[in-house]
XYZ file of N, CA, C and O in Angstrom:
732
model
N 134.473 110.600 138.948
C 132.971 111.858 139.602
C 132.589 112.685 138.511
O 131.535 113.009 137.913
N 133.367 113.017 137.308
C 133.180 113.795 136.462
C 132.274 113.391 135.377
O 131.693 113.936 134.420
N 132.138 111.947 135.176
C 130.965 111.117 134.255
C 130.030 111.116 134.494
O 129.118 111.727 133.460
N 129.596 111.271 135.772
C 128.038 111.640 136.119
C 127.651 112.871 135.546
O 126.662 113.046 134.788
N 128.147 114.344 136.009
C 127.728 115.329 135.584
C 127.554 115.527 133.673
O 126.588 115.823 133.647
N 128.651 114.615 133.135
C 128.702 114.795 131.560
C 127.223 114.223 131.093
O 126.867 114.459 130.237
N 127.505 112.926 131.628
C 126.103 112.169 131.444
C 124.570 112.818 131.494
O 124.452 112.740 130.484
N 124.919 113.410 132.695
C 123.548 113.893 132.815
C 123.555 115.299 131.964
O 122.201 115.525 131.808
N 124.443 116.134 131.490
C 124.017 117.057 130.678
C 123.929 116.475 129.518
O 122.882 117.189 129.129
N 124.461 115.527 128.972
C 124.177 114.891 127.462
C 122.695 114.432 127.737
O 121.781 115.095 126.551
N 122.401 113.737 128.297
C 120.800 113.522 128.752
C 119.601 114.804 128.720
O 119.138 114.769 127.951
N 120.165 115.724 129.425
C 119.419 116.811 129.412
C 119.325 117.366 128.303
O 118.455 118.162 127.436
N 120.382 117.707 127.319
C 120.907 118.356 126.182
C 120.035 117.416 125.336
O 118.867 118.221 124.476
N 119.835 115.909 125.156
C 119.305 115.409 124.224
C 117.549 115.645 124.520
O 116.990 115.425 123.654
N 117.239 115.650 125.777
C 115.553 115.713 125.943
C 115.099 116.744 125.645
O 114.019 117.222 125.057
N 116.062 118.290 125.800
C 115.608 119.441 124.940
C 115.372 119.465 123.922
O 114.971 119.870 122.743
N 116.298 118.473 123.382
C 116.227 118.839 121.701
C 114.763 117.842 121.092
O 114.223 118.439 120.160
N 114.772 117.007 121.963
C 113.574 116.167 121.572
C 112.481 117.030 121.801
O 111.420 116.264 120.962
N 112.246 117.424 122.757
C 110.893 118.189 122.761
C 110.849 119.509 122.158
O 109.958 119.862 122.090
N 111.374 119.883 121.361
C 111.810 120.881 120.846
C 111.191 120.336 118.954
O 110.740 121.293 118.348
N 111.002 119.282 118.808
C 110.563 118.542 117.941
C 109.109 118.232 117.496
O 108.453 118.499 119.148
N 108.629 118.436 116.617
C 107.314 118.069 116.799
C 106.725 119.098 117.035
O 106.627 120.282 116.402
N 105.113 119.486 116.982
C 104.153 120.572 117.002
C 102.745 120.479 116.235
O 102.182 120.837 116.578
N 103.157 119.663 115.166
C 102.031 119.402 114.699
C 101.202 120.784 113.766
O 99.960 120.955 113.297
N 102.302 122.101 113.258
C 101.886 122.874 112.953
C 101.254 122.749 111.341
O 101.590 122.209 110.811
N 99.951 123.603 111.719
C 99.489 123.202 110.498
C 99.530 124.534 109.080
O 99.519 124.261 108.036
N 100.255 125.252 109.634
C 100.812 126.293 108.425
C 99.672 126.555 107.596
O 98.269 126.301 107.963
N 100.004 128.019 106.397
C 99.064 128.324 105.722
C 98.442 127.092 104.797
O 97.480 127.266 104.235
N 99.415 126.442 104.782
C 98.546 125.258 103.679
C 97.417 124.422 104.070
O 96.716 123.954 103.410
N 97.202 124.579 105.276
C 96.599 123.445 106.383
C 96.922 121.908 106.131
O 96.049 120.900 106.479
N 97.977 121.389 105.843
C 98.659 120.245 105.521
C 98.795 119.782 106.944
O 98.959 120.818 108.022
N 98.678 118.476 107.591
C 98.527 118.664 108.707
C 99.987 117.763 109.544
O 100.302 117.601 110.495
N 100.867 118.480 108.682
C 102.484 118.665 109.236
C 103.155 117.495 109.969
O 102.843 116.132 108.896
N 103.833 117.764 110.857
C 104.604 116.621 111.562
C 103.985 115.106 111.772
O 104.240 114.105 111.688
N 102.711 115.052 112.199
C 101.814 113.604 112.629
C 101.983 113.068 111.355
O 102.340 111.873 111.051
N 101.627 113.595 110.151
C 101.436 112.861 108.405
C 102.952 112.681 108.082
O 103.297 111.590 107.894
N 103.866 113.551 108.398
C 105.322 113.195 108.232
C 106.024 112.112 108.882
O 106.145 111.412 107.905
N 105.437 112.083 110.542
C 106.235 110.997 110.787
C 105.757 109.609 110.729
O 105.900 108.284 110.389
N 104.420 109.834 110.277
C 103.315 108.571 110.062
C 103.514 107.848 108.601
O 103.445 106.765 108.374
N 104.162 108.875 108.002
C 104.305 108.281 106.316
C 105.431 107.535 106.595
O 105.763 106.223 105.618
N 106.345 107.485 107.064
C 107.400 106.543 107.150
C 108.362 106.543 106.482
O 108.735 105.604 105.475
N 108.658 108.174 105.689
C 109.060 107.997 104.439
C 110.715 107.754 104.478
O 111.330 107.127 103.345
N 111.252 107.146 105.313
C 112.900 106.792 105.868
C 112.713 105.200 105.035
O 113.905 105.202 104.503
N 111.894 104.780 105.129
C 111.591 103.167 104.458
C 110.948 103.498 103.175
O 111.162 102.524 102.475
N 111.379 104.484 102.833
C 110.435 104.614 101.087
C 109.346 103.854 100.887
O 108.861 103.845 99.689
N 108.456 103.676 102.089
C 107.339 102.842 101.754
C 106.003 104.144 101.712
O 104.906 103.525 101.417
N 106.224 105.402 101.717
C 105.233 106.351 101.748
C 104.425 106.601 100.476
O 105.419 106.603 99.439
N 103.378 106.695 100.025
C 102.551 106.389 99.086
C 103.360 108.144 98.187
O 102.801 109.148 99.086
N 103.527 107.694 97.031
C 103.518 109.338 96.245
C 102.642 109.069 95.332
O 101.781 108.432 94.709
N 101.997 110.591 94.853
C 100.678 110.712 94.122
C 100.973 110.749 92.816
O 100.591 109.883 91.877
N 102.695 110.453 92.437
C 102.811 110.355 91.101
C 102.836 108.753 90.724
O 103.185 108.357 89.428
N 102.969 108.004 91.522
C 102.481 106.752 91.379
C 101.135 106.101 91.523
O 100.715 104.943 91.631
N 100.326 106.904 91.872
C 99.093 106.373 91.981
C 97.885 107.532 90.702
O 98.151 108.481 90.393
N 96.840 106.596 90.171
C 95.946 106.539 89.648
C 94.924 107.507 90.410
O 94.614 106.914 91.285
N 93.995 108.631 89.935
C 93.103 109.138 90.739
C 91.930 108.872 89.783
O 92.238 109.673 88.554
N 90.875 108.619 90.525
C 89.451 109.187 89.812
C 88.858 110.002 90.579
O 88.907 109.544 91.742
N 87.667 110.547 89.992
C 86.848 111.383 90.891
C 85.350 111.218 90.691
O 85.329 110.927 89.131
N 84.249 110.676 92.045
C 83.078 110.490 91.638
C 82.141 111.412 92.467
O 82.763 111.644 93.563
N 81.518 112.164 92.266
C 80.492 112.897 92.994
C 78.950 112.389 92.927
O 78.460 111.996 92.139
N 78.759 112.884 94.176
C 77.061 112.691 94.563
C 76.718 114.619 94.856
O 76.499 114.628 96.203
N 76.891 115.139 93.872
C 76.701 116.563 93.675
C 75.707 116.669 94.766
O 74.244 116.227 94.569
N 75.678 118.051 95.799
C 74.048 118.374 96.420
C 73.249 119.012 95.524
O 73.770 120.106 95.014
N 71.844 119.024 95.591
C 71.214 119.440 94.502
C 70.762 120.596 94.653
O 70.594 121.610 93.977
N 70.583 121.287 95.939
C 70.329 122.707 96.341
C 71.004 123.102 98.084
O 71.498 121.854 98.499
N 71.095 124.286 98.167
C 71.689 124.732 99.548
C 70.909 124.063 100.503
O 69.869 124.051 100.593
N 71.768 123.889 101.525
C 71.475 123.103 102.549
C 71.430 121.608 102.530
O 71.580 120.709 103.630
N 71.796 120.947 101.061
C 71.748 119.660 100.951
C 73.269 119.137 100.993
O 74.323 119.965 100.991
N 73.493 117.557 101.257
C 74.988 117.400 101.688
C 75.151 116.654 100.518
O 74.598 115.856 99.558
N 76.242 116.743 100.011
C 77.285 116.278 98.786
C 78.391 115.655 99.232
O 78.765 115.828 100.357
N 78.619 114.480 98.305
C 79.805 114.007 98.394
C 80.870 113.813 97.273
O 80.295 113.642 96.311
N 82.161 113.899 97.454
C 82.958 113.640 96.550
C 84.201 112.975 96.908
O 84.698 113.165 97.521
N 83.857 111.954 95.843
C 84.789 110.604 96.370
C 85.822 110.478 95.645
O 86.218 110.650 93.871
N 87.453 110.285 95.765
C 88.648 110.108 95.622
C 89.072 108.692 95.434
O 89.208 108.348 96.588
N 89.036 108.070 94.128
C 89.915 106.838 94.387
C 91.303 106.759 93.816
O 91.293 107.519 92.739
N 92.230 106.240 94.574
C 93.810 106.183 94.201
C 93.998 104.577 93.891
O 93.456 103.439 94.440
N 94.145 104.442 92.801
C 94.838 103.333 92.220
C 96.558 103.267 92.084
O 97.301 103.935 91.920
N 97.519 102.185 93.201
C 98.619 101.955 93.008
C 98.780 101.722 91.606
O 98.846 100.516 91.453
N 100.007 102.359 91.077
C 100.280 102.009 90.163
C 101.885 101.610 89.905
O 102.946 101.414 88.763
N 102.814 101.649 91.254
C 104.098 101.460 91.490
C 104.110 99.856 92.591
O 103.532 99.366 92.533
N 105.283 100.285 93.453
C 105.702 99.510 94.374
C 104.652 99.315 95.434
O 104.157 100.317 95.587
N 104.794 98.559 96.415
C 103.881 98.513 97.642
C 104.159 100.000 98.367
O 105.436 100.112 98.469
N 103.210 100.582 98.826
C 103.767 101.951 99.718
C 102.473 101.801 100.701
O 101.557 100.863 100.385
N 102.673 102.807 101.617
C 101.720 102.797 102.713
C 101.192 104.540 102.776
O 102.066 105.167 103.168
N 100.080 104.444 103.076
C 99.142 105.735 103.823
C 99.248 105.384 104.833
O 98.384 104.776 105.669
N 99.488 106.538 105.892
C 98.976 106.334 107.274
C 99.150 108.335 107.497
O 99.421 109.234 107.575
N 97.713 108.330 108.177
C 97.229 109.562 108.602
C 96.013 110.310 107.604
O 95.038 108.841 107.166
N 95.746 111.177 107.567
C 94.505 111.497 106.622
C 95.149 112.156 105.431
O 96.489 112.993 105.502
N 94.478 112.531 104.146
C 94.815 113.244 102.760
C 94.194 114.607 103.640
O 93.769 115.128 104.597
N 95.121 115.573 103.131
C 94.786 117.053 103.253
C 94.418 118.014 102.347
O 94.687 117.608 101.137
N 93.104 118.136 102.494
C 92.323 118.373 101.661
C 91.924 120.462 101.750
O 91.737 120.882 102.565
N 92.073 120.778 100.858
C 91.834 122.478 100.652
C 90.875 122.791 99.589
O 90.681 122.466 98.346
N 90.208 123.634 99.792
C 88.936 124.262 98.866
C 89.813 125.629 98.690
O 89.868 126.388 99.418
N 89.384 125.955 97.049
C 89.802 127.063 96.705
C 89.165 127.977 96.127
O 88.421 127.660 95.353
N 89.007 129.263 96.843
C 87.936 130.254 96.090
C 88.419 131.745 96.035
O 88.854 132.289 96.753
N 88.619 132.134 94.936
C 89.427 133.354 93.986
C 90.816 133.090 94.977
O 91.818 132.173 94.679
N 90.978 134.413 96.110
C 92.298 134.260 96.486
C 92.359 133.701 97.895
O 93.518 134.018 98.324
N 91.342 133.135 98.369
C 91.251 132.478 99.671
C 91.392 130.435 99.270
O 91.095 129.993 98.346
N 92.198 130.049 100.544
C 92.009 128.796 100.652
C 91.598 128.592 101.918
O 92.344 129.198 102.981
N 91.076 127.400 101.748
C 90.340 126.821 103.376
C 90.479 125.028 103.475
O 90.382 124.686 102.209
N 91.437 125.180 104.923
C 91.498 123.884 104.834
C 90.099 122.973 105.280
O 89.276 123.465 105.629
N 90.421 121.697 104.838
C 88.996 120.504 105.561
C 89.519 119.594 106.550
O 90.664 119.281 106.164
N 88.771 119.535 107.729
C 89.457 119.062 108.644
C 88.498 117.785 108.403
O 87.798 117.306 107.665
N 89.562 116.423 109.123
C 88.889 115.048 109.183
C 87.738 115.160 109.994
O 87.247 115.648 110.740
N 86.786 114.012 109.607
C 85.268 113.963 110.298
C 85.713 113.531 111.683
O 86.591 112.969 112.098
N 84.660 114.085 112.468
C 85.539 113.954 113.914
C 85.174 112.824 114.425
O 86.249 112.341 115.079
N 85.088 111.650 113.907
C 84.846 110.034 114.226
C 85.897 109.558 113.457
O 85.910 108.127 113.985
N 86.637 110.026 112.638
C 87.572 109.036 111.803
C 88.323 109.114 112.637
O 89.283 109.713 113.592
N 89.409 107.852 112.358
C 90.344 107.470 112.775
C 91.590 106.953 111.762
O 91.049 106.248 111.282
N 92.494 107.431 111.883
C 93.854 106.838 111.107
C 94.022 105.941 111.382
O 94.545 105.286 112.721
N 94.173 104.719 110.197
C 94.893 103.733 110.303
C 95.692 103.112 109.006
O 95.376 103.547 107.906
N 96.642 102.575 109.172
C 97.944 102.668 108.400
C 96.563 101.457 107.338
O 96.529 100.530 107.493
N 97.471 101.731 106.013
C 97.011 100.981 104.849
C 97.880 100.628 103.685
O 97.990 101.797 103.211
N 98.116 99.791 103.795
C 99.176 99.315 102.814
C 98.458 99.138 101.456
O 97.726 98.479 101.359
N 99.052 99.540 99.931
C 98.525 99.132 98.669
C 100.214 98.460 98.170
O 101.056 98.908 97.960
N 99.344 96.965 97.572
C 100.284 96.663 96.996
C 100.369 97.232 95.216
O 99.085 97.934 95.118
N 100.593 96.797 94.485
C 100.428 97.485 92.602
C 99.024 96.916 92.555
O 99.015 95.850 92.304
N 98.011 97.961 91.906
C 97.083 97.897 91.313
C 96.109 97.884 92.833
O 94.755 97.929 92.610
N 96.551 97.903 93.821
C 95.736 97.976 95.136
C 94.970 99.444 95.058
O 95.825 100.202 94.694
N 93.491 99.668 95.384
C 92.983 100.588 95.482
C 92.615 101.236 96.900
O 92.334 100.352 97.854
N 92.133 102.480 97.200
C 91.859 102.909 98.195
C 90.794 104.149 97.391
O 91.129 104.888 96.756
N 90.538 104.790 98.546
C 89.489 106.011 98.449
C 88.952 107.051 99.772
O 89.594 106.399 101.148
N 88.992 107.985 99.631
C 88.160 108.554 100.590
C 87.747 110.023 100.334
O 87.221 110.150 99.274
N 86.828 110.454 101.056
C 85.640 110.824 100.538
C 85.363 112.429 101.650
O 85.523 112.429 102.465
N 84.941 113.379 100.629
C 85.202 114.690 100.937
C 83.288 114.807 100.956
O 82.593 114.780 100.262
N 83.151 115.144 102.221
C 81.140 115.198 102.170
C 81.630 116.829 103.026
O 82.206 117.184 103.725
N 80.231 117.666 102.181
C 79.848 118.880 102.199
C 78.603 119.480 102.164
O 77.804 118.717 101.499
N 78.446 120.739 102.715
C 77.012 121.130 102.551
C 76.885 122.276 101.849
O 77.769 122.983 101.788
N 76.440 122.010 100.695
C 75.994 122.779 99.751
C 75.564 124.653 100.203
O 74.514 124.573 101.422
N 76.028 125.313 99.955
C 75.694 126.789 100.178
C 74.616 127.867 99.396
O 74.481 127.105 98.423
N 74.433 128.737 99.569
C 73.693 129.306 98.631
C 74.428 130.045 98.306
O 75.080 130.910 98.497
N 74.077 130.076 96.768
C 74.640 130.855 95.993
C 74.709 132.626 96.298
O 73.490 132.833 96.473
N 76.203 133.141 96.038
C 75.951 134.348 96.185
C 75.788 135.065 97.714
O 76.014 135.710 98.213
N 75.682 133.909 98.928
C 75.887 134.579 100.194
C 76.711 134.701 100.948
O 78.117 133.900 100.542
N 76.894 135.194 101.595
C 78.222 135.599 102.641
C 78.329 134.608 103.503
O 79.845 134.373 104.118
N 77.729 133.781 103.946
C 77.542 132.564 104.438
C 78.088 131.412 103.509
O 78.008 129.983 104.477
N 78.490 131.771 102.346
C 79.207 130.254 101.077
C 80.046 130.846 100.934
O 80.192 132.112 100.693
N 81.333 130.009 100.232
C 82.415 130.069 99.881
C 82.455 129.458 98.149
O 81.909 128.489 97.572
N 82.486 130.424 97.454
C 82.348 130.294 96.128
C 83.818 129.559 95.689
O 84.471 129.792 94.895
N 83.852 127.829 95.684
C 84.736 127.177 95.707
C 85.108 127.128 93.993
O 83.860 126.752 93.747
N 86.230 126.932 93.487
C 86.448 126.899 91.872
C 87.147 125.729 91.639
O 87.414 124.895 90.809
N 88.021 125.213 92.772
C 88.773 124.082 92.847
C 89.305 123.715 94.629
O 88.941 124.197 95.188
N 89.295 122.288 94.107
C 90.005 121.522 95.568
C 91.311 120.653 95.044
O 91.642 120.456 93.954
N 92.454 120.889 96.274
C 93.215 120.033 96.109
C 93.643 119.161 97.199
O 93.189 119.780 98.239
N 94.404 118.312 97.242
C 94.521 117.492 98.250
C 95.976 116.933 98.143
O 96.610 116.805 97.008
N 96.544 116.414 99.191
C 97.947 116.103 98.987
C 97.911 114.855 100.250
O 96.952 114.448 100.769
N 98.801 113.697 99.861
C 98.908 112.675 101.149
C 99.744 112.655 101.985
O 100.681 113.754 101.973
N 99.242 111.959 103.069
C 100.650 112.225 104.215
C 101.712 112.359 104.082
O 102.190 111.010 103.223
N 102.630 112.498 104.323
C 104.084 112.888 104.109
C 104.554 113.213 103.061
O 106.007 113.045 102.664
N 103.878 113.844 102.087
C 103.961 114.318 100.810
C 103.335 115.402 100.593
O 102.456 115.590 99.169
N 103.340 116.549 101.640
C 102.543 117.563 101.078
C 103.060 118.664 100.151
O 102.200 119.426 99.773
N 104.067 118.330 98.961
C 104.681 119.400 98.490
C 103.757 118.912 96.827
O 104.137 119.776 96.416
N 103.213 117.642 96.933
C 102.832 116.915 95.830
C 101.475 117.028 95.684
O 101.117 116.369 96.531
N 100.745 118.174 95.392
C 99.480 118.400 95.625
C 98.778 118.329 93.925
O 99.181 118.069 92.828
N 97.389 117.656 94.679
C 96.521 116.881 92.934
C 95.307 117.846 93.337
O 94.442 118.031 94.097
N 95.170 118.459 91.920
C 93.947 120.020 91.925
C 92.875 118.878 91.125
O 93.334 118.175 90.536
N 91.513 119.365 91.690
C 90.219 118.806 90.925
C 89.428 120.233 90.844
O 89.536 121.052 91.478
N 88.879 120.111 89.540
C 88.017 121.374 89.194
C 86.944 121.090 89.801
O 86.125 119.949 90.163
N 86.295 122.049 90.668
C 85.118 122.189 91.331
C 83.942 122.564 90.639
O 83.494 123.885 90.368
N 82.805 121.554 90.286
C 81.785 121.971 89.742
C 80.444 121.847 90.490
O 79.270 121.490 90.006
N 80.491 121.635 91.921
C 79.516 121.058 92.962
C 78.643 122.047 93.467
O 78.311 121.794 94.905
N 79.090 123.327 93.147
C 78.153 124.412 93.769
C 79.200 124.980 95.082
O 80.408 124.810 95.243
N 78.210 126.186 95.734
C 79.221 126.886 96.536
C 79.200 125.651 98.004
O 78.236 125.290 98.127
N 79.886 126.078 98.840
C 80.146 125.274 99.866
C 79.555 126.450 101.300
O 80.187 127.233 101.684
N 78.752 125.598 102.207
C 78.179 126.590 103.286
C 79.267 126.792 104.077
O 80.612 126.177 104.700
N 79.584 127.697 104.538
C 80.703 128.271 105.629
C 79.858 127.882 107.117
O 78.639 128.007 107.325
N 80.809 128.127 108.087
C 80.401 128.228 109.413
C 80.663 129.151 109.917
O 81.070 130.266 109.565
N 80.061 129.285 111.576
C 80.063 130.401 112.244
C 81.197 130.936 112.154
O 81.483 132.221 111.962
N 82.130 130.375 112.420
C 83.724 130.866 112.708
C 84.494 131.063 111.653
O 85.729 131.412 111.636
N 83.841 131.020 110.121
C 84.660 130.985 109.305
C 84.920 130.038 108.202
O 85.719 130.267 107.346
N 85.208 128.703 108.826
C 85.549 127.499 108.584
C 84.431 127.243 107.151
O 83.373 128.084 106.818
N 84.457 125.884 106.631
C 83.296 125.248 105.861
C 82.967 123.922 106.745
O 83.330 123.274 107.400
N 81.765 123.918 105.839
C 80.878 122.607 106.528
C 81.201 121.686 105.877
O 80.352 121.130 104.570
N 82.522 121.134 106.009
C 82.863 119.678 104.860
C 83.779 119.387 105.712
O 84.446 119.519 106.951
N 84.067 117.884 105.753
C 84.923 116.918 106.387
C 85.480 115.994 105.715
O 85.075 115.919 104.198
N 86.389 115.648 105.731
C 87.206 114.298 104.966
C 87.405 113.261 105.435
O 87.801 112.944 106.942
N 87.043 112.034 105.147
C 87.214 110.862 105.836
C 88.715 110.133 105.581
O 89.532 110.657 105.012
N 88.919 109.030 106.436
C 90.258 108.452 106.031
C 90.422 107.415 105.075
O 89.377 107.622 104.627
N 91.729 106.640 104.684
C 91.287 105.990 103.462
C 90.804 104.808 103.797
O 91.023 104.308 104.720
N 90.205 104.692 102.861
C 89.327 102.919 102.831
C 89.880 102.151 102.232
O 89.954 102.419 100.580
N 90.396 100.759 102.372
C 90.493 100.122 101.295
C 89.294 99.573 100.721
O 88.162 99.701 101.028
N 89.588 98.991 99.614
C 88.765 98.640 98.759
C 87.467 97.486 99.331
O 88.304 96.498 99.820
N 86.224 97.641 99.276
C 85.635 96.424 99.859
C 84.976 96.878 101.161
O 84.267 96.575 101.902
N 85.768 98.353 101.628
C 85.197 98.423 103.054
C 83.792 99.297 102.948
O 83.421 100.163 102.004
């Protein structure tokens, strides 16, 4: 008879322990947290790391306030096969403030495996703000991290003008998911 209560106690303890995990807290850095960490599958050593990727940036800058611009980041795997699961975490930096960029509303995360020499890209889309306006963010640099590798950030100099703010203090910007070459 004592086995049943101990078994129930152990099951209850395990359930409570597991419900305390997760949460997806974005924290101050704006990284997507637990979802990206679990999606990256770092236990198998297969999560892509920035140190193993070449980075190229191309932009279609917005010419005037109210126009939409894009910044495309292309990543080339220079190491062993690796997998990206989740979204890149993108930050815009202006003076002492840092603002996170959310994934596109319709974007869906799908796992993408990169072999050696394989490429992928993601695109930051933004609305240019009016210079000097309180409704604009004077961005000077951007940074991004990969899912599961939030401590390793790549910084980019921002020379594409100010970014328009939303009414709630965010920015009129979004980031796509990872796309394989040819998509």
